[in-house]
mmCIF file of C-alpha atoms and ligand atoms in Angstrom:
data_model
loop_
_atom_site.group_PDB
_atom_site.id
_atom_site.type_symbol
_atom_site.label_atom_id
_atom_site.label_comp_id
_atom_site.label_asym_id
_atom_site.label_seq_id
_atom_site.Cartn_x
_atom_site.Cartn_y
_atom_site.Cartn_z
ATOM 1 C CA MET G 1 0.000 0.000 0.000
ATOM 2 C CA LEU G 2 2.638 2.582 1.075
ATOM 3 C CA PRO G 3 5.088 1.795 -1.795
ATOM 4 C CA ASP G 4 2.172 2.078 -4.273
ATOM 5 C CA LEU G 5 1.176 5.433 -2.828
ATOM 6 C CA LEU G 6 4.747 6.747 -2.930
ATOM 7 C CA GLN G 7 5.133 5.561 -6.520
ATOM 8 C CA ASN G 8 1.839 7.213 -7.444
ATOM 9 C CA ILE G 9 2.983 10.485 -5.854
ATOM 10 C CA ALA G 10 6.330 10.308 -7.681
ATOM 11 C CA THR G 11 4.618 9.591 -11.036
ATOM 12 C CA THR G 12 2.128 12.445 -10.524
ATOM 13 C CA ILE G 13 4.916 14.915 -9.715
ATOM 14 C CA ALA G 14 7.046 13.685 -12.647
ATOM 15 C CA THR G 15 4.058 14.126 -15.023
ATOM 16 C CA PHE G 16 3.541 17.667 -13.695
ATOM 17 C CA VAL G 17 7.232 18.521 -14.206
ATOM 18 C CA LEU G 18 7.196 17.156 -17.748
ATOM 19 C CA GLY G 19 4.061 19.136 -18.696
ATOM 20 C CA ALA G 20 5.222 22.325 -16.977
ATOM 21 C CA ALA G 21 8.686 22.079 -18.571
ATOM 22 C CA THR G 22 7.057 21.757 -22.014
ATOM 23 C CA CYS G 23 4.906 24.824 -21.294
ATOM 24 C CA THR G 24 8.024 26.696 -20.124
ATOM 25 C CA LEU G 25 9.387 26.359 -23.676
ATOM 26 C CA VAL G 26 6.200 28.074 -24.941
ATOM 27 C CA GLU G 27 6.554 30.724 -22.196
ATOM 28 C CA LEU G 28 10.130 31.456 -23.240
ATOM 29 C CA SER G 29 9.227 31.932 -26.902
ATOM 30 C CA LEU G 30 5.869 33.770 -26.460
ATOM 31 C CA CYS G 31 6.095 35.255 -22.983
ATOM 32 C CA ALA G 32 3.315 37.458 -21.543
ATOM 33 C CA GLU G 33 5.404 39.224 -18.864
ATOM 34 C CA ARG G 34 9.014 39.122 -17.637
ATOM 35 C CA GLN G 35 9.440 36.730 -14.719
ATOM 36 C CA GLY G 36 12.311 35.306 -12.677
ATOM 37 C CA TRP G 37 13.156 31.644 -12.125
ATOM 38 C CA SER G 38 12.698 31.667 -8.331
ATOM 39 C CA SER G 39 8.882 31.629 -8.682
ATOM 40 C CA ARG G 40 9.172 28.476 -10.795
ATOM 41 C CA LEU G 41 11.299 26.739 -8.159
ATOM 42 C CA ARG G 42 8.947 27.845 -5.379
ATOM 43 C CA GLY G 43 5.953 26.781 -7.477
ATOM 44 C CA PHE G 44 7.508 23.358 -8.049
ATOM 45 C CA LEU G 45 7.929 22.820 -4.281
ATOM 46 C CA PHE G 46 4.431 24.028 -3.338
ATOM 47 C CA THR G 47 2.777 22.131 -6.208
ATOM 48 C CA SER G 48 4.602 18.934 -5.217
ATOM 49 C CA LEU G 49 3.162 19.229 -1.701
ATOM 50 C CA SER G 50 -0.352 19.832 -3.057
ATOM 51 C CA LEU G 51 -0.107 16.935 -5.517
ATOM 52 C CA ALA G 52 1.091 14.573 -2.768
ATOM 53 C CA ALA G 53 -1.937 15.610 -0.681
ATOM 54 C CA ALA G 54 -4.213 15.101 -3.709
ATOM 55 C CA VAL G 55 -2.910 11.572 -4.368
ATOM 56 C CA LEU G 56 -3.325 10.606 -0.706
ATOM 57 C CA MET G 57 -6.869 11.953 -0.525
ATOM 58 C CA THR G 58 -7.883 10.400 -3.849
ATOM 59 C CA ALA G 59 -6.616 6.987 -2.686
ATOM 60 C CA LEU G 60 -8.561 7.386 0.553
ATOM 61 C CA THR G 61 -11.752 8.308 -1.332
ATOM 62 C CA GLN G 62 -11.395 5.311 -3.666
ATOM 63 C CA GLN G 63 -10.979 3.003 -0.670
ATOM 64 C CA LEU G 64 -14.060 4.475 1.017
ATOM 65 C CA MET G 65 -16.229 4.252 -2.126
ATOM 66 C CA HIS G 66 -15.031 0.745 -2.877
ATOM 67 C CA GLY G 67 -15.691 -0.331 0.725
ATOM 68 C CA ALA G 68 -19.192 1.151 0.663
ATOM 69 C CA HIS G 69 -19.978 -0.620 -2.688
ATOM 70 C CA LEU G 70 -21.236 2.634 -4.199
ATOM 71 C CA THR G 71 -22.171 2.577 -7.881
ATOM 72 C CA PRO G 72 -22.940 5.549 -10.171
ATOM 73 C CA LEU G 73 -26.500 6.466 -11.108
ATOM 74 C CA PHE G 74 -25.705 6.809 -14.828
ATOM 75 C CA ALA G 75 -23.116 4.707 -16.632
ATOM 76 C CA LEU G 76 -22.249 5.747 -20.172
ATOM 77 C CA ASP G 77 -20.219 3.379 -22.325
ATOM 78 C CA LEU G 78 -18.722 5.262 -25.277
ATOM 79 C CA ALA G 79 -15.564 3.173 -25.539
ATOM 80 C CA SER G 80 -16.938 0.987 -28.330
ATOM 81 C CA THR G 81 -17.899 3.902 -30.636
ATOM 82 C CA ILE G 82 -14.557 3.816 -32.490
ATOM 83 C CA HIS G 83 -15.187 0.156 -33.419
ATOM 84 C CA SER G 84 -18.617 0.843 -34.933
ATOM 85 C CA SER G 85 -19.420 0.083 -38.582
ATOM 86 C CA ASN G 86 -21.251 3.403 -38.914
ATOM 87 C CA PRO G 87 -18.879 6.195 -40.138
ATOM 88 C CA LEU G 88 -20.861 8.850 -38.235
ATOM 89 C CA VAL G 89 -20.493 6.934 -34.948
ATOM 90 C CA ILE G 90 -16.771 6.412 -35.630
ATOM 91 C CA THR G 91 -16.335 10.166 -36.259
ATOM 92 C CA PHE G 92 -18.165 10.869 -32.990
ATOM 93 C CA GLY G 93 -15.924 8.302 -31.253
ATOM 94 C CA TYR G 94 -12.736 10.040 -32.383
ATOM 95 C CA THR G 95 -13.869 13.643 -31.809
ATOM 96 C CA VAL G 96 -16.613 14.319 -29.225
ATOM 97 C CA ALA G 97 -16.750 11.044 -27.228
ATOM 98 C CA PRO G 98 -13.236 11.315 -25.698
ATOM 99 C CA LEU G 99 -14.196 14.773 -24.376
ATOM 100 C CA ILE G 100 -17.470 13.825 -22.624
ATOM 101 C CA GLY G 101 -15.784 12.783 -19.346
ATOM 102 C CA ILE G 102 -13.712 15.968 -19.150
ATOM 103 C CA LEU G 103 -16.789 18.067 -20.024
ATOM 104 C CA VAL G 104 -18.766 16.445 -17.174
ATOM 105 C CA TYR G 105 -15.813 17.109 -14.862
ATOM 106 C CA ASP G 106 -15.521 20.737 -16.033
ATOM 107 C CA VAL G 107 -19.235 21.341 -15.320
ATOM 108 C CA GLY G 108 -18.761 19.936 -11.795
ATOM 109 C CA TYR G 109 -15.543 21.926 -11.340
ATOM 110 C CA TYR G 110 -17.271 25.093 -12.584
ATOM 111 C CA LEU G 111 -19.975 24.786 -9.882
ATOM 112 C CA PHE G 112 -17.415 23.926 -7.187
ATOM 113 C CA HIS G 113 -15.259 26.865 -8.313
ATOM 114 C CA ARG G 114 -18.230 29.250 -8.042
ATOM 115 C CA LEU G 115 -18.734 27.999 -4.474
ATOM 116 C CA GLN G 116 -15.083 28.722 -3.714
ATOM 117 C CA HIS G 117 -15.657 32.353 -4.634
ATOM 118 C CA THR G 118 -18.888 32.585 -2.645
ATOM 119 C CA VAL G 119 -18.337 30.726 0.650
ATOM 120 C CA PRO G 120 -15.894 32.698 2.872
ATOM 121 C CA PHE G 121 -14.222 29.590 4.311
ATOM 122 C CA LEU G 122 -13.579 28.115 0.833
ATOM 123 C CA TRP G 123 -12.431 31.479 -0.586
ATOM 124 C CA ARG G 124 -9.824 31.875 2.179
ATOM 125 C CA TYR G 125 -7.943 28.807 0.862
ATOM 126 C CA HIS G 126 -8.767 29.247 -2.840
ATOM 127 C CA ALA G 127 -7.384 32.804 -2.538
ATOM 128 C CA LEU G 128 -3.913 31.262 -2.227
ATOM 129 C CA HIS G 129 -4.191 30.136 -5.882
ATOM 130 C CA HIS G 130 -5.306 33.651 -6.863
ATOM 131 C CA SER G 131 -2.549 35.329 -4.833
ATOM 132 C CA ILE G 132 0.136 34.152 -7.281
ATOM 133 C CA GLU G 133 1.729 37.234 -8.813
ATOM 134 C CA GLU G 134 4.163 35.444 -11.152
ATOM 135 C CA LEU G 135 1.659 33.041 -12.667
ATOM 136 C CA ASN G 136 3.289 30.385 -14.865
ATOM 137 C CA ALA G 137 3.074 26.658 -15.626
ATOM 138 C CA PHE G 138 5.251 25.733 -12.618
ATOM 139 C CA ASN G 139 3.884 28.404 -10.303
ATOM 140 C CA SER G 140 0.119 27.708 -10.294
ATOM 141 C CA TYR G 141 -0.364 25.661 -7.123
ATOM 142 C CA HIS G 142 -3.515 25.263 -5.024
ATOM 143 C CA HIS G 143 -3.680 25.058 -1.248
ATOM 144 C CA VAL G 144 -3.180 21.516 0.119
ATOM 145 C CA SER G 145 -6.674 21.572 1.650
ATOM 146 C CA GLU G 146 -8.349 22.294 -1.708
ATOM 147 C CA TYR G 147 -8.321 18.602 -2.593
ATOM 148 C CA LEU G 148 -9.858 17.803 0.786
ATOM 149 C CA PHE G 149 -12.786 20.113 -0.067
ATOM 150 C CA ARG G 150 -13.064 18.739 -3.597
ATOM 151 C CA ILE G 151 -13.714 15.191 -2.346
ATOM 152 C CA PRO G 152 -17.118 15.742 -0.660
ATOM 153 C CA LEU G 153 -18.172 18.637 -2.924
ATOM 154 C CA LEU G 154 -16.978 17.426 -6.336
ATOM 155 C CA THR G 155 -15.316 13.990 -6.550
ATOM 156 C CA ILE G 156 -17.882 11.911 -4.622
ATOM 157 C CA PRO G 157 -21.021 13.558 -6.131
ATOM 158 C CA LEU G 158 -19.595 13.200 -9.659
ATOM 159 C CA ASN G 159 -18.614 9.577 -9.086
ATOM 160 C CA LEU G 160 -22.055 8.824 -7.678
ATOM 161 C CA LEU G 161 -23.777 10.455 -10.647
ATOM 162 C CA PHE G 162 -21.753 9.467 -13.729
ATOM 163 C CA ALA G 163 -19.314 6.854 -14.926
ATOM 164 C CA VAL G 164 -18.129 7.460 -18.482
ATOM 165 C CA SER G 165 -16.079 4.892 -20.399
ATOM 166 C CA GLU G 166 -14.431 6.773 -23.237
ATOM 167 C CA PRO G 167 -12.520 5.619 -26.291
ATOM 168 C CA GLN G 168 -8.789 6.069 -25.807
ATOM 169 C CA VAL G 169 -7.747 8.527 -28.518
ATOM 170 C CA VAL G 170 -4.113 9.481 -28.000
ATOM 171 C CA ILE G 171 -4.215 12.789 -29.911
ATOM 172 C CA THR G 172 -7.291 14.022 -28.006
ATOM 173 C CA ALA G 173 -5.823 12.950 -24.647
ATOM 174 C CA ALA G 174 -2.571 14.741 -25.478
ATOM 175 C CA LEU G 175 -4.431 17.916 -26.561
ATOM 176 C CA VAL G 176 -6.538 17.976 -23.373
ATOM 177 C CA SER G 177 -3.401 17.490 -21.292
ATOM 178 C CA VAL G 178 -1.567 20.327 -23.108
ATOM 179 C CA VAL G 179 -4.537 22.727 -22.777
ATOM 180 C CA GLY G 180 -4.801 21.842 -19.061
ATOM 181 C CA LYS G 181 -1.125 22.556 -18.470
ATOM 182 C CA LEU G 182 -1.086 25.691 -20.645
ATOM 183 C CA GLY G 183 -4.024 27.225 -18.726
ATOM 184 C CA HIS G 184 -1.749 29.009 -16.236
ATOM 185 C CA ALA G 185 1.229 29.519 -18.531
ATOM 186 C CA ASN G 186 2.871 32.934 -18.769
ATOM 187 C CA THR G 187 2.241 33.205 -22.481
ATOM 188 C CA ARG G 188 0.410 35.430 -24.938
ATOM 189 C CA ILE G 189 -0.148 32.454 -27.266
ATOM 190 C CA ASP G 190 -3.174 32.972 -29.523
ATOM 191 C CA PHE G 191 -5.504 30.005 -30.192
ATOM 192 C CA GLY G 192 -7.319 31.945 -32.935
ATOM 193 C CA PRO G 193 -10.985 30.957 -33.348
ATOM 194 C CA LEU G 194 -10.286 27.806 -31.274
ATOM 195 C CA ARG G 195 -10.282 30.012 -28.155
ATOM 196 C CA TYR G 196 -14.095 29.817 -28.180
ATOM 197 C CA LEU G 197 -13.862 26.020 -27.868
ATOM 198 C CA VAL G 198 -10.986 25.523 -25.420
ATOM 199 C CA THR G 199 -9.609 27.822 -22.756
ATOM 200 C CA GLU G 200 -6.743 29.997 -23.904
ATOM 201 C CA PRO G 201 -4.154 31.099 -21.249
ATOM 202 C CA ARG G 202 -5.234 34.758 -21.680
ATOM 203 C CA PHE G 203 -8.855 33.749 -20.917
ATOM 204 C CA HIS G 204 -7.942 32.076 -17.594
ATOM 205 C CA ARG G 205 -5.498 34.893 -16.768
ATOM 206 C CA ILE G 206 -8.520 37.213 -16.606
ATOM 207 C CA HIS G 207 -9.863 35.001 -13.789
ATOM 208 C CA HIS G 208 -6.583 35.641 -11.914
ATOM 209 C CA SER G 209 -6.527 39.387 -12.638
ATOM 210 C CA ILE G 210 -5.944 41.782 -9.735
ATOM 211 C CA GLU G 211 -8.205 44.332 -11.466
ATOM 212 C CA GLU G 212 -11.678 44.460 -9.945
ATOM 213 C CA ARG G 213 -13.431 44.717 -13.312
ATOM 214 C CA HIS G 214 -12.213 41.160 -14.040
ATOM 215 C CA TRP G 215 -13.276 39.583 -10.734
ATOM 216 C CA ASN G 216 -15.652 36.618 -10.880
ATOM 217 C CA ARG G 217 -15.230 36.085 -14.609
ATOM 218 C CA ASN G 218 -14.046 33.048 -16.555
ATOM 219 C CA PHE G 219 -14.518 30.280 -13.973
ATOM 220 C CA SER G 220 -14.278 27.347 -16.408
ATOM 221 C CA PHE G 221 -10.956 25.621 -16.916
ATOM 222 C CA TYR G 222 -11.292 23.641 -20.155
ATOM 223 C CA PHE G 223 -14.470 24.813 -21.881
ATOM 224 C CA PRO G 224 -15.235 28.574 -21.982
ATOM 225 C CA VAL G 225 -18.751 27.782 -23.225
ATOM 226 C CA LEU G 226 -19.652 27.207 -19.548
ATOM 227 C CA ASP G 227 -18.903 30.864 -18.812
ATOM 228 C CA VAL G 228 -21.007 31.845 -21.794
ATOM 229 C CA LEU G 229 -23.908 29.733 -20.495
ATOM 230 C CA PHE G 230 -23.796 30.523 -16.775
ATOM 231 C CA ARG G 231 -22.582 34.135 -16.688
ATOM 232 C CA PRO G 232 -21.034 36.515 -19.181
ATOM 233 C CA ALA G 233 -17.620 35.337 -20.258
ATOM 234 C CA TYR G 234 -14.910 37.983 -20.559
ATOM 235 C CA TRP G 235 -13.007 37.745 -23.828
ATOM 236 C CA PRO G 236 -9.727 39.633 -23.401
ATOM 237 C CA ALA G 237 -8.308 41.776 -26.188
ATOM 238 C CA LYS G 238 -5.233 40.468 -27.990
ATOM 239 C CA ASP G 239 -2.762 42.357 -25.765
ATOM 240 C CA GLU G 240 -4.889 42.399 -22.585
ATOM 241 C CA LEU G 241 -2.638 40.645 -20.073
ATOM 242 C CA PRO G 242 -3.468 42.114 -16.640
ATOM 243 C CA ARG G 243 -1.310 41.710 -13.529
ATOM 244 C CA THR G 244 -2.405 38.784 -11.373
ATOM 245 C CA GLY G 245 -2.804 38.495 -7.603
ATOM 246 C CA VAL G 246 -5.067 39.387 -4.682
ATOM 247 C CA ASP G 247 -4.966 42.894 -3.197
ATOM 248 C CA TYR G 248 -4.907 41.800 0.464
ATOM 249 C CA LEU G 249 -2.768 38.643 0.105
ATOM 250 C CA PRO G 250 0.836 38.719 -1.217
ATOM 251 C CA GLU G 251 2.127 35.650 -3.082
ATOM 252 C CA ALA G 252 3.367 33.003 -0.598
ATOM 253 C CA ARG G 253 7.151 33.028 -0.278
ATOM 254 C CA SER G 254 7.476 30.679 2.702
ATOM 255 C CA LEU G 255 6.016 27.343 3.739
ATOM 256 C CA ASN G 256 4.189 29.089 6.563
ATOM 257 C CA ALA G 257 2.517 31.561 4.170
ATOM 258 C CA PHE G 258 1.654 28.670 1.803
ATOM 259 C CA LEU G 259 0.036 26.541 4.528
ATOM 260 C CA PHE G 260 -1.699 29.341 6.452
ATOM 261 C CA PRO G 261 -2.989 32.047 4.075
ATOM 262 C CA ALA G 262 -4.243 35.180 5.821
ATOM 263 C CA ALA G 263 -8.004 35.626 6.065
ATOM 264 C CA PRO G 264 -9.489 38.375 3.866
ATOM 265 C CA PRO G 265 -10.552 41.617 5.532
ATOM 266 C CA GLU G 266 -13.835 40.931 7.340
ATOM 267 C CA ALA G 267 -13.687 37.403 5.866
ATOM 268 C CA ALA G 268 -15.504 38.658 2.759
ATOM 269 C CA PRO G 269 -15.272 36.445 -0.342
ATOM 270 C CA ARG G 270 -14.790 37.984 -3.768
ATOM 271 C CA GLU G 271 -18.487 38.047 -4.680
ATOM 272 C CA GLU G 272 -19.296 40.047 -1.523
ATOM 273 C CA LEU G 273 -16.326 42.367 -1.964
ATOM 274 C CA ARG G 274 -17.466 43.055 -5.510
ATOM 275 C CA ALA G 275 -21.105 43.595 -4.472
ATOM 276 C CA SER G 276 -20.101 46.049 -1.753
ATOM 277 C CA ALA G 277 -17.906 47.982 -4.173
ATOM 278 C CA THR G 278 -20.630 48.516 -6.798
HETATM 279 ZN ZN1 ZN H 301 -10.946 31.112 -8.758
HETATM 280 ZN ZN1 ZN H 302 -6.213 29.206 -12.015
#
């Protein structure tokens, strides 16, 4: 059990380093703002701690769900679509079907993320992610407790509702992985018209903006259509790359500041701060 867990943690961290290093190449060639290397090193250390916590909590959740013999309400088997004799079904199997699981997850994450900006206790810890001033692929950590909150509010409800078996399409999996890693990259890369389908780094950067006019915009991580559906999405101009951070909380530069982020003034979450300011 323990060796498996340690191996899982090591693999997860190695995968993160590989993805972030690839994004760093994009950052170096199409950088959004000048940044030092110390934030990347700090980000690597903090992210490693968060990922280790995530792996531990995920393993614990799986054990609990397995022990309780819980099964999902809806099971969707799309894995066989690529072996169909119908060309339309095969096309669906290679294009849309591999994205269904991640779309379901992004809807759940969107709702959880909205809660994080609304409930003061959740915002206090989510604010650590927003406090990052040198946002880049290495330096985009979440607080260690975030995964603890995700389990009852996101992971367990989603697992109880849906189980999706998808076809394994390598190109799609690689694209989703790249988009996921690029989301926080310090880059002005332009996806062109594709930015309306998948989240461009500039789009998510607006969510991290320190400017009040950008607060509570662009909550989705993979599919911006969710922001179009649930509240107005903010489409940044080509050179609109605002500074990132939180006005009351400086970026963590010590383990103490990473583990124990300061509470916001009067414990007001972003939605309340915004409402009181308008
Ligand atoms: Zn947020
Ligand atoms: Zn983010």
